[in-house]
Coordinates of C-alpha atoms in Angstrom, one line a residue:
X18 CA 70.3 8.4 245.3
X19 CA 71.9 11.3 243.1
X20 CA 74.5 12.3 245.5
X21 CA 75.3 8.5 245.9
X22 CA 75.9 8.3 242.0
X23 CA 77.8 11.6 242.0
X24 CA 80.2 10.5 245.2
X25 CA 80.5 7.0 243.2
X26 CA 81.8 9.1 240.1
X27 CA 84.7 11.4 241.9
X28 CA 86.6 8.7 242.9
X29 CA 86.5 7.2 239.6
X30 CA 87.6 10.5 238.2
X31 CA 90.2 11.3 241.0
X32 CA 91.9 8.0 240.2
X33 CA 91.8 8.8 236.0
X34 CA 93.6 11.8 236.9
X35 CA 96.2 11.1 239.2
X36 CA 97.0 8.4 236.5
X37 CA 97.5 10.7 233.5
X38 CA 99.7 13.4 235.3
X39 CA 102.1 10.3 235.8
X40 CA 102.4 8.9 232.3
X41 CA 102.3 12.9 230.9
X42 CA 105.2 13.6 233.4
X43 CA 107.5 10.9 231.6
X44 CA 106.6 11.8 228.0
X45 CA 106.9 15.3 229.3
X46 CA 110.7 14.9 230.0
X47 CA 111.0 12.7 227.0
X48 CA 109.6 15.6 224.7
X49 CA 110.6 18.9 225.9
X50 CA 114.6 18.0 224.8
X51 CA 113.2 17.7 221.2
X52 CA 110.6 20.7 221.3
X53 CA 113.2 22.9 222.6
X54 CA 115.5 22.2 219.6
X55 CA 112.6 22.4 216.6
X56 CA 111.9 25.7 218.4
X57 CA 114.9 27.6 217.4
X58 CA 115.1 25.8 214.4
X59 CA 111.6 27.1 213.5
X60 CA 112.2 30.5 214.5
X61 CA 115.6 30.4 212.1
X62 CA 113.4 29.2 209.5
X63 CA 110.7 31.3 209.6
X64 CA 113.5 34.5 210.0
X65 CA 115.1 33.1 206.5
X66 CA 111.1 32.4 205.0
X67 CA 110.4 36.2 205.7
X68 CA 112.1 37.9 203.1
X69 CA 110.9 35.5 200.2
X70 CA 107.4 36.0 201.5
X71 CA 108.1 39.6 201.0
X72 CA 110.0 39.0 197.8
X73 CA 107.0 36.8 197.0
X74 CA 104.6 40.0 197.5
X75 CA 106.4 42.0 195.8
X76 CA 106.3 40.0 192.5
X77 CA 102.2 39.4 193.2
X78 CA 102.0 43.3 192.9
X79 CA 103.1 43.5 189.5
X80 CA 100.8 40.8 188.4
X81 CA 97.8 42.5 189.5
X82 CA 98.7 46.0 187.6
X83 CA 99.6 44.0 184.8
X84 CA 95.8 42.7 184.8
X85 CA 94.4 46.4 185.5
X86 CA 95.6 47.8 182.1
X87 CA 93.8 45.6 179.5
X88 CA 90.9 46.9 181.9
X89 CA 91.6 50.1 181.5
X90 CA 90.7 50.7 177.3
X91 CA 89.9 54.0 176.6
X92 CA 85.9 54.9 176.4
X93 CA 84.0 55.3 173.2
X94 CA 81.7 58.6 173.7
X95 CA 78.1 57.9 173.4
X96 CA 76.7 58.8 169.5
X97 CA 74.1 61.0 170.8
X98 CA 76.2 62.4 172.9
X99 CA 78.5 63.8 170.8
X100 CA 75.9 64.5 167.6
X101 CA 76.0 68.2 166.5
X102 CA 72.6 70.6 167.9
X103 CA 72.0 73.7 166.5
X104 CA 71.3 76.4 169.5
X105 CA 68.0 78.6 169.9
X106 CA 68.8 82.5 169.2
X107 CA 69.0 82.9 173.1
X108 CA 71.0 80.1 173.5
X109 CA 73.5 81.2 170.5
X110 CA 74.3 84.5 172.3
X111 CA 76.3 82.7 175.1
X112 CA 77.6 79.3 173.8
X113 CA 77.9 80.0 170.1
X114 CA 75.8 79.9 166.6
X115 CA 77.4 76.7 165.1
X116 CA 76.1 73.6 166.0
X117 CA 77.9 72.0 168.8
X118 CA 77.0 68.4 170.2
X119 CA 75.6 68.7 174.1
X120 CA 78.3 67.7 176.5
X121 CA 80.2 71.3 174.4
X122 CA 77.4 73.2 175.1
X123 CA 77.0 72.5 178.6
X124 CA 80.1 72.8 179.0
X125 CA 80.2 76.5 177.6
X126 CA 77.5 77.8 179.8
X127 CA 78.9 76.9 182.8
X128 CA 82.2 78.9 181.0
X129 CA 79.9 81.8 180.4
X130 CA 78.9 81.5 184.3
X131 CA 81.7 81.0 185.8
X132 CA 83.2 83.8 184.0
X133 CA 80.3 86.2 185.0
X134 CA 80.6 85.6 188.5
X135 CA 76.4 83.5 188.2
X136 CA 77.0 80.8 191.2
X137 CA 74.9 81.7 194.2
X138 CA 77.8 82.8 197.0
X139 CA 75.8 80.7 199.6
X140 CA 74.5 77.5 197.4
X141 CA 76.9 76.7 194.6
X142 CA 74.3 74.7 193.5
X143 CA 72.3 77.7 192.4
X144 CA 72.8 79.1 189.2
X145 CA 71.4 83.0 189.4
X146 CA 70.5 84.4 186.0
X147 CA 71.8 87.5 184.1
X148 CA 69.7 89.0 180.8
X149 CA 71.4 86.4 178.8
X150 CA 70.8 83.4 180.9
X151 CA 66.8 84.4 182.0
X152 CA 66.3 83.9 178.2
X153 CA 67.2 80.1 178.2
X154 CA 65.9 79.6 181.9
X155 CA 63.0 81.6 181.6
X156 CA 63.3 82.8 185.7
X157 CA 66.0 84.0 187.7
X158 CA 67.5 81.4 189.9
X159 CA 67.8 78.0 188.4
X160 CA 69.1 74.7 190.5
X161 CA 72.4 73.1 188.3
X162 CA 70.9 69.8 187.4
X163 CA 67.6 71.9 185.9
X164 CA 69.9 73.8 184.0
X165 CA 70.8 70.9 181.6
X166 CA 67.1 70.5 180.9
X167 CA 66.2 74.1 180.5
X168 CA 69.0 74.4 178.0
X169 CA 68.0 71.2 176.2
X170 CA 65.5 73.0 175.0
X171 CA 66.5 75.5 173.0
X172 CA 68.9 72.7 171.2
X173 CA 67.5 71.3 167.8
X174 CA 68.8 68.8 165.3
X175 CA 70.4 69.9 162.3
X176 CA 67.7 69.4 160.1
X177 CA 66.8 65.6 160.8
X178 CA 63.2 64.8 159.8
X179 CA 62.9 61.9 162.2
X180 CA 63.3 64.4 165.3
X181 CA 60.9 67.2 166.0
X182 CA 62.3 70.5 166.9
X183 CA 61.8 71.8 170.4

């Protein structure tokens, strides 16, 4: 019974298709005349269109550096930041004895080691320590990012009673 309703079906569909071929033949002959044309008319369009679009891109650019600068205000240092510590003894032999705010004193030790040749040749990341420098660190070899805390403590507030000294 199924391959009687499938043989009934192809002739159905044989005859749907042999009709549509005809009637898309004559609209076929009728149409290509007129697609040929808005062709070439497209393609002088879209050749005349290109240099606005780029024209167009160019004036978009602007617009969006325009929008970047109110962005861009300048950044207020942090208060704490830049508040005034008075170094240890030990510390004051390589940044300084007048109280400076942190970001300065950090900022002078790695100065003071730089100058003094301190940066491990193999791992920059290791800071090894002169007389000076074993002092503050309290051991020979100290990794960069302990350094800010090791030096953090011989820092002090200039006479503040609310903070207690290190």
């Amino acid at each position: 019974m199924a391959t009687a309703r499938k043989a009934a079906k192809k002739p159905a569909a044989k005859k749907a298709t042999a009709r549509k071929p005809a009637a898309t033949k004559t609209a076929a002959k009728k149409a290509a005349p007129k697609k040929a044309a808005p062709k070439k008319a497209a393609a002088k369009k879209t050749a005349a269109k290109a240099p606005a679009k780029k024209a167009a891109a160019k004036k978009t650019a602007p617009k969006k550096a325009a929008a970047k600068k109110p962005a861009a205000k300048k950044r207020t240092p942090n208060a704490s930041f830049m508040k005034a510590l008075t170094p240890s003894a030990a510390l004051a032999s390589i940044v300084g004895d007048k109280p400076l705010p942190r970001t300065e004193v950090v900022k002078r030790m790695w100065d003071y080691i730089k100058k003094a040749n301190l940066q491990d040749s193999v791992n920059k990341r290791l800071i090894n320590a002169d007389a000076k420098l074993r002092e503050v660190f309290g051991k020979a070899q100290v990794n960069m990012f302990e350094m800010t805390a090791l030096v953090g403590k011989h820092l002090r507030d200039n006479g503040s009673p609310s903070t207690p000294a290190r």
